[in-house]
PDB file of C-alpha atoms and ligand atoms in Angstrom:
ATOM      1  CA  MET Z   1      12.267  64.475 -31.618  1.00  0.00           C
ATOM      2  CA  PRO Z   2      14.305  63.226 -34.579  1.00  0.00           C
ATOM      3  CA  LYS Z   3      17.001  60.622 -33.940  1.00  0.00           C
ATOM      4  CA  ILE Z   4      20.239  62.312 -34.937  1.00  0.00           C
ATOM      5  CA  LYS Z   5      23.617  60.622 -35.185  1.00  0.00           C
ATOM      6  CA  MET Z   6      26.642  62.657 -36.120  1.00  0.00           C
ATOM      7  CA  TYR Z   7      30.030  61.292 -37.115  1.00  0.00           C
ATOM      8  CA  GLY Z   8      32.503  63.946 -36.019  1.00  0.00           C
ATOM      9  CA  PHE Z   9      35.795  64.503 -34.239  1.00  0.00           C
ATOM     10  CA  TRP Z  10      36.592  66.633 -31.204  1.00  0.00           C
ATOM     11  CA  ARG Z  11      38.963  68.967 -33.084  1.00  0.00           C
ATOM     12  CA  SER Z  12      37.002  69.207 -36.336  1.00  0.00           C
ATOM     13  CA  ALA Z  13      35.953  72.776 -37.156  1.00  0.00           C
ATOM     14  CA  ALA Z  14      33.217  71.526 -39.480  1.00  0.00           C
ATOM     15  CA  ALA Z  15      31.782  69.235 -36.787  1.00  0.00           C
ATOM     16  CA  PHE Z  16      31.979  72.119 -34.274  1.00  0.00           C
ATOM     17  CA  ARG Z  17      29.714  74.218 -36.548  1.00  0.00           C
ATOM     18  CA  VAL Z  18      27.107  71.474 -36.728  1.00  0.00           C
ATOM     19  CA  ARG Z  19      27.208  70.795 -32.956  1.00  0.00           C
ATOM     20  CA  ILE Z  20      26.502  74.501 -32.307  1.00  0.00           C
ATOM     21  CA  ALA Z  21      23.524  74.493 -34.685  1.00  0.00           C
ATOM     22  CA  LEU Z  22      22.070  71.361 -33.076  1.00  0.00           C
ATOM     23  CA  ASN Z  23      22.485  72.925 -29.627  1.00  0.00           C
ATOM     24  CA  LEU Z  24      20.924  76.236 -30.713  1.00  0.00           C
ATOM     25  CA  LYS Z  25      17.919  74.381 -32.093  1.00  0.00           C
ATOM     26  CA  GLY Z  26      17.604  72.223 -28.990  1.00  0.00           C
ATOM     27  CA  LEU Z  27      18.084  68.991 -30.948  1.00  0.00           C
ATOM     28  CA  ALA Z  28      19.562  66.076 -29.008  1.00  0.00           C
ATOM     29  CA  PHE Z  29      22.174  64.059 -30.897  1.00  0.00           C
ATOM     30  CA  GLU Z  30      24.697  61.303 -30.492  1.00  0.00           C
ATOM     31  CA  GLU Z  31      28.223  61.891 -31.808  1.00  0.00           C
ATOM     32  CA  GLU Z  32      30.586  59.110 -32.786  1.00  0.00           C
ATOM     33  CA  MET Z  33      34.167  60.300 -32.979  1.00  0.00           C
ATOM     34  CA  ILE Z  34      36.021  59.383 -36.175  1.00  0.00           C
ATOM     35  CA  ASN Z  35      39.683  59.831 -35.329  1.00  0.00           C
ATOM     36  CA  ILE Z  36      40.948  61.732 -38.355  1.00  0.00           C
ATOM     37  CA  ASP Z  37      44.440  61.905 -36.811  1.00  0.00           C
ATOM     38  CA  VAL Z  38      44.909  58.157 -37.247  1.00  0.00           C
ATOM     39  CA  GLY Z  39      43.032  57.754 -40.537  1.00  0.00           C
ATOM     40  CA  ASP Z  40      39.693  56.361 -39.335  1.00  0.00           C
ATOM     41  CA  GLN Z  41      37.999  58.491 -42.040  1.00  0.00           C
ATOM     42  CA  HIS Z  42      39.469  56.062 -44.600  1.00  0.00           C
ATOM     43  CA  THR Z  43      37.960  52.840 -43.242  1.00  0.00           C
ATOM     44  CA  PRO Z  44      35.545  51.083 -45.641  1.00  0.00           C
ATOM     45  CA  ASP Z  45      32.698  51.521 -43.154  1.00  0.00           C
ATOM     46  CA  TYR Z  46      33.179  55.285 -42.979  1.00  0.00           C
ATOM     47  CA  LEU Z  47      33.783  55.682 -46.722  1.00  0.00           C
ATOM     48  CA  ALA Z  48      30.424  54.001 -47.290  1.00  0.00           C
ATOM     49  CA  LEU Z  49      28.885  56.900 -45.352  1.00  0.00           C
ATOM     50  CA  ASN Z  50      31.005  59.649 -46.860  1.00  0.00           C
ATOM     51  CA  PRO Z  51      33.276  58.844 -49.819  1.00  0.00           C
ATOM     52  CA  GLN Z  52      35.053  62.170 -49.247  1.00  0.00           C
ATOM     53  CA  ALA Z  53      36.688  60.719 -46.105  1.00  0.00           C
ATOM     54  CA  ALA Z  54      35.809  63.808 -44.061  1.00  0.00           C
ATOM     55  CA  VAL Z  55      33.684  64.631 -41.041  1.00  0.00           C
ATOM     56  CA  PRO Z  56      30.982  65.543 -40.278  1.00  0.00           C
ATOM     57  CA  SER Z  57      28.346  63.201 -41.646  1.00  0.00           C
ATOM     58  CA  VAL Z  58      24.903  63.320 -40.076  1.00  0.00           C
ATOM     59  CA  ILE Z  59      22.171  60.703 -40.184  1.00  0.00           C
ATOM     60  CA  ILE Z  60      18.667  61.841 -39.253  1.00  0.00           C
ATOM     61  CA  ASP Z  61      15.970  59.231 -38.645  1.00  0.00           C
ATOM     62  CA  GLY Z  62      17.875  56.621 -40.656  1.00  0.00           C
ATOM     63  CA  ALA Z  63      17.816  58.673 -43.898  1.00  0.00           C
ATOM     64  CA  PRO Z  64      20.910  58.800 -46.154  1.00  0.00           C
ATOM     65  CA  PRO Z  65      23.849  60.683 -44.608  1.00  0.00           C
ATOM     66  CA  LEU Z  66      24.050  64.450 -44.887  1.00  0.00           C
ATOM     67  CA  THR Z  67      27.558  65.746 -45.547  1.00  0.00           C
ATOM     68  CA  GLN Z  68      29.313  69.129 -45.896  1.00  0.00           C
ATOM     69  CA  SER Z  69      28.746  71.261 -42.820  1.00  0.00           C
ATOM     70  CA  LEU Z  70      27.171  74.222 -44.626  1.00  0.00           C
ATOM     71  CA  ALA Z  71      24.683  71.963 -46.409  1.00  0.00           C
ATOM     72  CA  ILE Z  72      23.904  70.337 -43.053  1.00  0.00           C
ATOM     73  CA  LEU Z  73      23.425  73.740 -41.386  1.00  0.00           C
ATOM     74  CA  GLU Z  74      21.025  74.868 -44.104  1.00  0.00           C
ATOM     75  CA  TYR Z  75      19.123  71.570 -43.918  1.00  0.00           C
ATOM     76  CA  LEU Z  76      18.764  71.948 -40.153  1.00  0.00           C
ATOM     77  CA  ASP Z  77      17.657  75.567 -40.530  1.00  0.00           C
ATOM     78  CA  GLU Z  78      15.004  74.681 -43.123  1.00  0.00           C
ATOM     79  CA  THR Z  79      13.740  71.650 -41.223  1.00  0.00           C
ATOM     80  CA  TYR Z  80      13.887  73.038 -37.671  1.00  0.00           C
ATOM     81  CA  PRO Z  81      13.444  76.793 -38.273  1.00  0.00           C
ATOM     82  CA  THR Z  82      13.549  78.000 -34.651  1.00  0.00           C
ATOM     83  CA  PRO Z  83      15.697  79.900 -33.888  1.00  0.00           C
ATOM     84  CA  PRO Z  84      16.650  80.921 -37.443  1.00  0.00           C
ATOM     85  CA  LEU Z  85      20.337  80.810 -38.401  1.00  0.00           C
ATOM     86  CA  LEU Z  86      19.839  82.999 -41.471  1.00  0.00           C
ATOM     87  CA  PRO Z  87      18.306  86.506 -41.716  1.00  0.00           C
ATOM     88  CA  SER Z  88      14.802  86.951 -43.121  1.00  0.00           C
ATOM     89  CA  ASP Z  89      15.908  89.239 -45.989  1.00  0.00           C
ATOM     90  CA  ALA Z  90      17.742  88.162 -49.148  1.00  0.00           C
ATOM     91  CA  ARG Z  91      20.519  90.734 -48.787  1.00  0.00           C
ATOM     92  CA  GLY Z  92      21.109  89.725 -45.183  1.00  0.00           C
ATOM     93  CA  ARG Z  93      21.272  86.053 -46.192  1.00  0.00           C
ATOM     94  CA  ALA Z  94      23.792  86.903 -48.908  1.00  0.00           C
ATOM     95  CA  ARG Z  95      25.966  88.731 -46.373  1.00  0.00           C
ATOM     96  CA  VAL Z  96      25.801  85.896 -43.830  1.00  0.00           C
ATOM     97  CA  ARG Z  97      26.541  83.218 -46.444  1.00  0.00           C
ATOM     98  CA  SER Z  98      29.410  85.293 -47.809  1.00  0.00           C
ATOM     99  CA  LEU Z  99      30.987  85.562 -44.342  1.00  0.00           C
ATOM    100  CA  ALA Z 100      30.429  81.845 -43.721  1.00  0.00           C
ATOM    101  CA  LEU Z 101      32.025  80.911 -47.044  1.00  0.00           C
ATOM    102  CA  LEU Z 102      35.032  83.108 -46.324  1.00  0.00           C
ATOM    103  CA  PHE Z 103      35.914  80.622 -43.601  1.00  0.00           C
ATOM    104  CA  ALA Z 104      34.299  77.372 -44.704  1.00  0.00           C
ATOM    105  CA  ALA Z 105      35.158  77.532 -48.415  1.00  0.00           C
ATOM    106  CA  ASP Z 106      38.323  79.627 -48.617  1.00  0.00           C
ATOM    107  CA  HIS Z 107      40.360  79.219 -45.435  1.00  0.00           C
ATOM    108  CA  HIS Z 108      39.388  76.110 -43.498  1.00  0.00           C
ATOM    109  CA  PRO Z 109      40.059  73.722 -46.432  1.00  0.00           C
ATOM    110  CA  LEU Z 110      43.692  74.839 -46.589  1.00  0.00           C
ATOM    111  CA  ILE Z 111      44.520  73.590 -43.095  1.00  0.00           C
ATOM    112  CA  THR Z 112      42.763  70.209 -43.011  1.00  0.00           C
ATOM    113  CA  PRO Z 113      44.777  67.064 -42.193  1.00  0.00           C
ATOM    114  CA  ARG Z 114      44.723  65.896 -45.843  1.00  0.00           C
ATOM    115  CA  ILE Z 115      46.422  69.135 -46.937  1.00  0.00           C
ATOM    116  CA  ARG Z 116      48.917  68.941 -44.064  1.00  0.00           C
ATOM    117  CA  ARG Z 117      49.705  65.331 -44.959  1.00  0.00           C
ATOM    118  CA  TYR Z 118      50.235  66.281 -48.606  1.00  0.00           C
ATOM    119  CA  LEU Z 119      52.553  69.119 -47.617  1.00  0.00           C
ATOM    120  CA  ALA Z 120      54.575  66.690 -45.477  1.00  0.00           C
ATOM    121  CA  GLU Z 121      54.598  63.586 -47.641  1.00  0.00           C
ATOM    122  CA  GLU Z 122      54.528  64.944 -51.219  1.00  0.00           C
ATOM    123  CA  MET Z 123      55.983  68.427 -50.834  1.00  0.00           C
ATOM    124  CA  HIS Z 124      58.511  67.419 -48.131  1.00  0.00           C
ATOM    125  CA  GLN Z 125      57.752  70.416 -45.938  1.00  0.00           C
ATOM    126  CA  ASP Z 126      58.979  70.073 -42.345  1.00  0.00           C
ATOM    127  CA  GLU Z 127      56.864  70.763 -39.287  1.00  0.00           C
ATOM    128  CA  ALA Z 128      58.014  74.392 -39.006  1.00  0.00           C
ATOM    129  CA  ALA Z 129      57.012  75.101 -42.613  1.00  0.00           C
ATOM    130  CA  ARG Z 130      53.654  73.359 -42.149  1.00  0.00           C
ATOM    131  CA  THR Z 131      52.942  75.323 -38.975  1.00  0.00           C
ATOM    132  CA  ALA Z 132      53.808  78.583 -40.747  1.00  0.00           C
ATOM    133  CA  TRP Z 133      51.387  77.603 -43.546  1.00  0.00           C
ATOM    134  CA  ILE Z 134      48.589  76.869 -41.093  1.00  0.00           C
ATOM    135  CA  ARG Z 135      49.120  80.077 -39.125  1.00  0.00           C
ATOM    136  CA  HIS Z 136      49.205  82.129 -42.322  1.00  0.00           C
ATOM    137  CA  TRP Z 137      45.803  80.910 -43.529  1.00  0.00           C
ATOM    138  CA  PHE Z 138      44.148  81.173 -40.104  1.00  0.00           C
ATOM    139  CA  ARG Z 139      45.413  84.712 -39.736  1.00  0.00           C
ATOM    140  CA  GLU Z 140      44.385  85.758 -43.258  1.00  0.00           C
ATOM    141  CA  GLY Z 141      40.822  84.503 -42.774  1.00  0.00           C
ATOM    142  CA  LEU Z 142      40.400  86.261 -39.437  1.00  0.00           C
ATOM    143  CA  ALA Z 143      41.981  89.522 -40.701  1.00  0.00           C
ATOM    144  CA  THR Z 144      39.675  89.518 -43.730  1.00  0.00           C
ATOM    145  CA  ALA Z 145      36.698  88.996 -41.414  1.00  0.00           C
ATOM    146  CA  GLU Z 146      37.814  91.966 -39.298  1.00  0.00           C
ATOM    147  CA  ALA Z 147      37.983  94.175 -42.408  1.00  0.00           C
ATOM    148  CA  ARG Z 148      34.467  93.108 -43.356  1.00  0.00           C
ATOM    149  CA  LEU Z 149      32.841  93.241 -39.921  1.00  0.00           C
ATOM    150  CA  ALA Z 150      34.384  96.375 -38.381  1.00  0.00           C
ATOM    151  CA  GLY Z 151      32.388  99.471 -39.148  1.00  0.00           C
ATOM    152  CA  ASP Z 152      29.656  97.627 -41.078  1.00  0.00           C
ATOM    153  CA  PRO Z 153      26.291  98.704 -39.629  1.00  0.00           C
ATOM    154  CA  ALA Z 154      24.937  95.180 -40.218  1.00  0.00           C
ATOM    155  CA  THR Z 155      27.403  93.849 -37.638  1.00  0.00           C
ATOM    156  CA  GLY Z 156      25.888  93.639 -34.178  1.00  0.00           C
ATOM    157  CA  ARG Z 157      26.721  91.629 -31.063  1.00  0.00           C
ATOM    158  CA  PHE Z 158      27.212  88.798 -33.536  1.00  0.00           C
ATOM    159  CA  CYS Z 159      28.435  88.883 -37.158  1.00  0.00           C
ATOM    160  CA  HIS Z 160      24.976  89.887 -38.389  1.00  0.00           C
ATOM    161  CA  GLY Z 161      22.746  91.604 -35.866  1.00  0.00           C
ATOM    162  CA  ASP Z 162      22.296  90.458 -32.314  1.00  0.00           C
ATOM    163  CA  THR Z 163      21.542  86.751 -32.739  1.00  0.00           C
ATOM    164  CA  PRO Z 164      23.813  83.945 -33.963  1.00  0.00           C
ATOM    165  CA  THR Z 165      23.837  83.075 -37.646  1.00  0.00           C
ATOM    166  CA  ILE Z 166      25.729  80.588 -39.768  1.00  0.00           C
ATOM    167  CA  ALA Z 167      28.458  83.251 -40.099  1.00  0.00           C
ATOM    168  CA  ASP Z 168      29.169  83.063 -36.353  1.00  0.00           C
ATOM    169  CA  LEU Z 169      29.340  79.271 -36.434  1.00  0.00           C
ATOM    170  CA  CYS Z 170      31.999  79.492 -39.140  1.00  0.00           C
ATOM    171  CA  LEU Z 171      33.875  82.350 -37.445  1.00  0.00           C
ATOM    172  CA  ILE Z 172      34.083  80.645 -34.055  1.00  0.00           C
ATOM    173  CA  SER Z 173      35.130  77.303 -35.509  1.00  0.00           C
ATOM    174  CA  GLN Z 174      38.024  79.001 -37.289  1.00  0.00           C
ATOM    175  CA  ALA Z 175      38.943  81.152 -34.276  1.00  0.00           C
ATOM    176  CA  ALA Z 176      39.036  78.108 -31.972  1.00  0.00           C
ATOM    177  CA  GLY Z 177      41.438  76.377 -34.368  1.00  0.00           C
ATOM    178  CA  ALA Z 178      43.533  79.528 -34.603  1.00  0.00           C
ATOM    179  CA  ARG Z 179      43.899  79.512 -30.817  1.00  0.00           C
ATOM    180  CA  VAL Z 180      45.084  75.900 -30.858  1.00  0.00           C
ATOM    181  CA  PHE Z 181      47.801  76.974 -33.309  1.00  0.00           C
ATOM    182  CA  LYS Z 182      48.616  80.062 -31.226  1.00  0.00           C
ATOM    183  CA  VAL Z 183      47.631  82.529 -33.937  1.00  0.00           C
ATOM    184  CA  GLU Z 184      47.492  86.039 -32.501  1.00  0.00           C
ATOM    185  CA  PHE Z 185      44.344  88.020 -33.217  1.00  0.00           C
ATOM    186  CA  GLY Z 186      44.311  90.441 -30.295  1.00  0.00           C
ATOM    187  CA  ASP Z 187      44.680  93.250 -32.846  1.00  0.00           C
ATOM    188  CA  LEU Z 188      41.367  92.299 -34.512  1.00  0.00           C
ATOM    189  CA  PRO Z 189      38.916  93.898 -32.050  1.00  0.00           C
ATOM    190  CA  THR Z 190      35.620  93.145 -33.788  1.00  0.00           C
ATOM    191  CA  VAL Z 191      36.526  89.514 -34.407  1.00  0.00           C
ATOM    192  CA  GLY Z 192      37.784  89.225 -30.815  1.00  0.00           C
ATOM    193  CA  ARG Z 193      34.603  90.735 -29.403  1.00  0.00           C
ATOM    194  CA  ILE Z 194      32.301  88.452 -31.424  1.00  0.00           C
ATOM    195  CA  VAL Z 195      34.408  85.403 -30.541  1.00  0.00           C
ATOM    196  CA  GLU Z 196      34.029  86.213 -26.826  1.00  0.00           C
ATOM    197  CA  THR Z 197      30.263  86.747 -27.285  1.00  0.00           C
ATOM    198  CA  CYS Z 198      29.988  83.339 -28.953  1.00  0.00           C
ATOM    199  CA  LEU Z 199      32.093  81.582 -26.310  1.00  0.00           C
ATOM    200  CA  ALA Z 200      29.874  83.022 -23.565  1.00  0.00           C
ATOM    201  CA  HIS Z 201      26.788  81.496 -25.243  1.00  0.00           C
ATOM    202  CA  ASP Z 202      25.865  78.104 -23.806  1.00  0.00           C
ATOM    203  CA  ALA Z 203      25.103  76.470 -27.188  1.00  0.00           C
ATOM    204  CA  PHE Z 204      28.585  77.424 -28.428  1.00  0.00           C
ATOM    205  CA  ALA Z 205      30.356  76.602 -25.174  1.00  0.00           C
ATOM    206  CA  ARG Z 206      28.910  73.071 -24.975  1.00  0.00           C
ATOM    207  CA  ALA Z 207      29.923  72.416 -28.591  1.00  0.00           C
ATOM    208  CA  HIS Z 208      33.514  73.612 -28.109  1.00  0.00           C
ATOM    209  CA  PRO Z 209      36.186  71.178 -29.344  1.00  0.00           C
ATOM    210  CA  LEU Z 210      37.991  71.146 -26.002  1.00  0.00           C
ATOM    211  CA  ARG Z 211      34.807  69.965 -24.262  1.00  0.00           C
ATOM    212  CA  GLN Z 212      34.369  66.881 -26.466  1.00  0.00           C
ATOM    213  CA  PRO Z 213      35.452  63.313 -25.667  1.00  0.00           C
ATOM    214  CA  GLY Z 214      39.015  62.694 -26.812  1.00  0.00           C
ATOM    215  CA  ALA Z 215      40.126  66.315 -26.475  1.00  0.00           C
ATOM    216  CA  PRO Z 216      43.298  66.956 -24.482  1.00  0.00           C
ATOM    217  CA  LEU Z 217      42.629  68.419 -21.044  1.00  0.00           C
ATOM    218  CA  THR Z 218      44.687  71.506 -21.841  1.00  0.00           C
ATOM    219  CA  HIS Z 219      46.000  72.946 -25.043  1.00  0.00           C
TER     220      HIS Z 219
HETATM  221  N1  GSH Y 301      33.931  71.465 -46.379  1.00  0.00           N
HETATM  222  C1  GSH Y 301      33.732  70.358 -45.481  1.00  0.00           C
HETATM  223  C2  GSH Y 301      35.049  70.076 -44.787  1.00  0.00           C
HETATM  224  C3  GSH Y 301      35.086  68.701 -44.187  1.00  0.00           C
HETATM  225  C4  GSH Y 301      36.479  68.437 -43.651  1.00  0.00           C
HETATM  226  O1  GSH Y 301      37.483  68.659 -44.334  1.00  0.00           O
HETATM  227  N2  GSH Y 301      36.537  67.955 -42.413  1.00  0.00           N
HETATM  228  C5  GSH Y 301      37.833  67.688 -41.824  1.00  0.00           C
HETATM  229  C6  GSH Y 301      37.788  67.918 -40.335  1.00  0.00           C
HETATM  230  S1  GSH Y 301      37.352  69.597 -39.949  1.00  0.00           S
HETATM  231  C7  GSH Y 301      38.212  66.249 -42.083  1.00  0.00           C
HETATM  232  O2  GSH Y 301      37.437  65.341 -41.822  1.00  0.00           O
HETATM  233  N3  GSH Y 301      39.418  66.041 -42.587  1.00  0.00           N
HETATM  234  C8  GSH Y 301      39.935  64.729 -42.851  1.00  0.00           C
HETATM  235  C9  GSH Y 301      41.223  64.820 -43.622  1.00  0.00           C
HETATM  236  O3  GSH Y 301      41.614  65.939 -43.974  1.00  0.00           O
HETATM  237  O4  GSH Y 301      41.805  63.778 -43.863  1.00  0.00           O
HETATM  238  C10 GSH Y 301      32.653  70.684 -44.453  1.00  0.00           C
HETATM  239  O5  GSH Y 301      32.444  71.870 -44.199  1.00  0.00           O
HETATM  240  O6  GSH Y 301      32.031  69.761 -43.922  1.00  0.00           O
END
């Protein structure tokens, strides 16, 4: 068994994705919480691990830190291939990566604390305006996913077929955040169905933000 240490945070969507992958692959890990609400990502010790001042960072067997959740997911999938998190065919992999990037590259970055801080401190947007911003981008990502997933024969119980892929890890991490911000997506039936399928899966449930140390008891 490799020795895996992750630097994460209970609420972090990117850390949530990596926790799910580690659980699916049956890899034990230790997680140290970096409190990104109070700026612990900017301490010299953490910046030495990840100059981007973001979680997650993952250290495996004392090797240099891995950063960026999608790069970490692909590393884990290549190194510990069972169960696979990507389809065996090139077209399937392109579809899964495209769905994953919809969330991880295009929507999640817009609602991170650094963006919210910039909106508050440099753009002088009040809390109501910042909340509207956050809800807008959550909603747009989930609605786009619905348009892509509904009616596509490649969609199964999960985003691609009947087993979890990287696309599901990115979908559920965004959907969990959307729920925290009370974004309605009851009108997105395919997204809603896949989210419920993921939440019923033990590897996803154990990784859920609200089950991590530091999370509020209710939200
Ligand atoms: N694209 C990166 C995103 C990393 C990221 O932005 N993480 C957030 C938490 S989900 C963070 O640490 N934010 C700190 C900040 O915004 O100051 C990944 O997928 O790992």
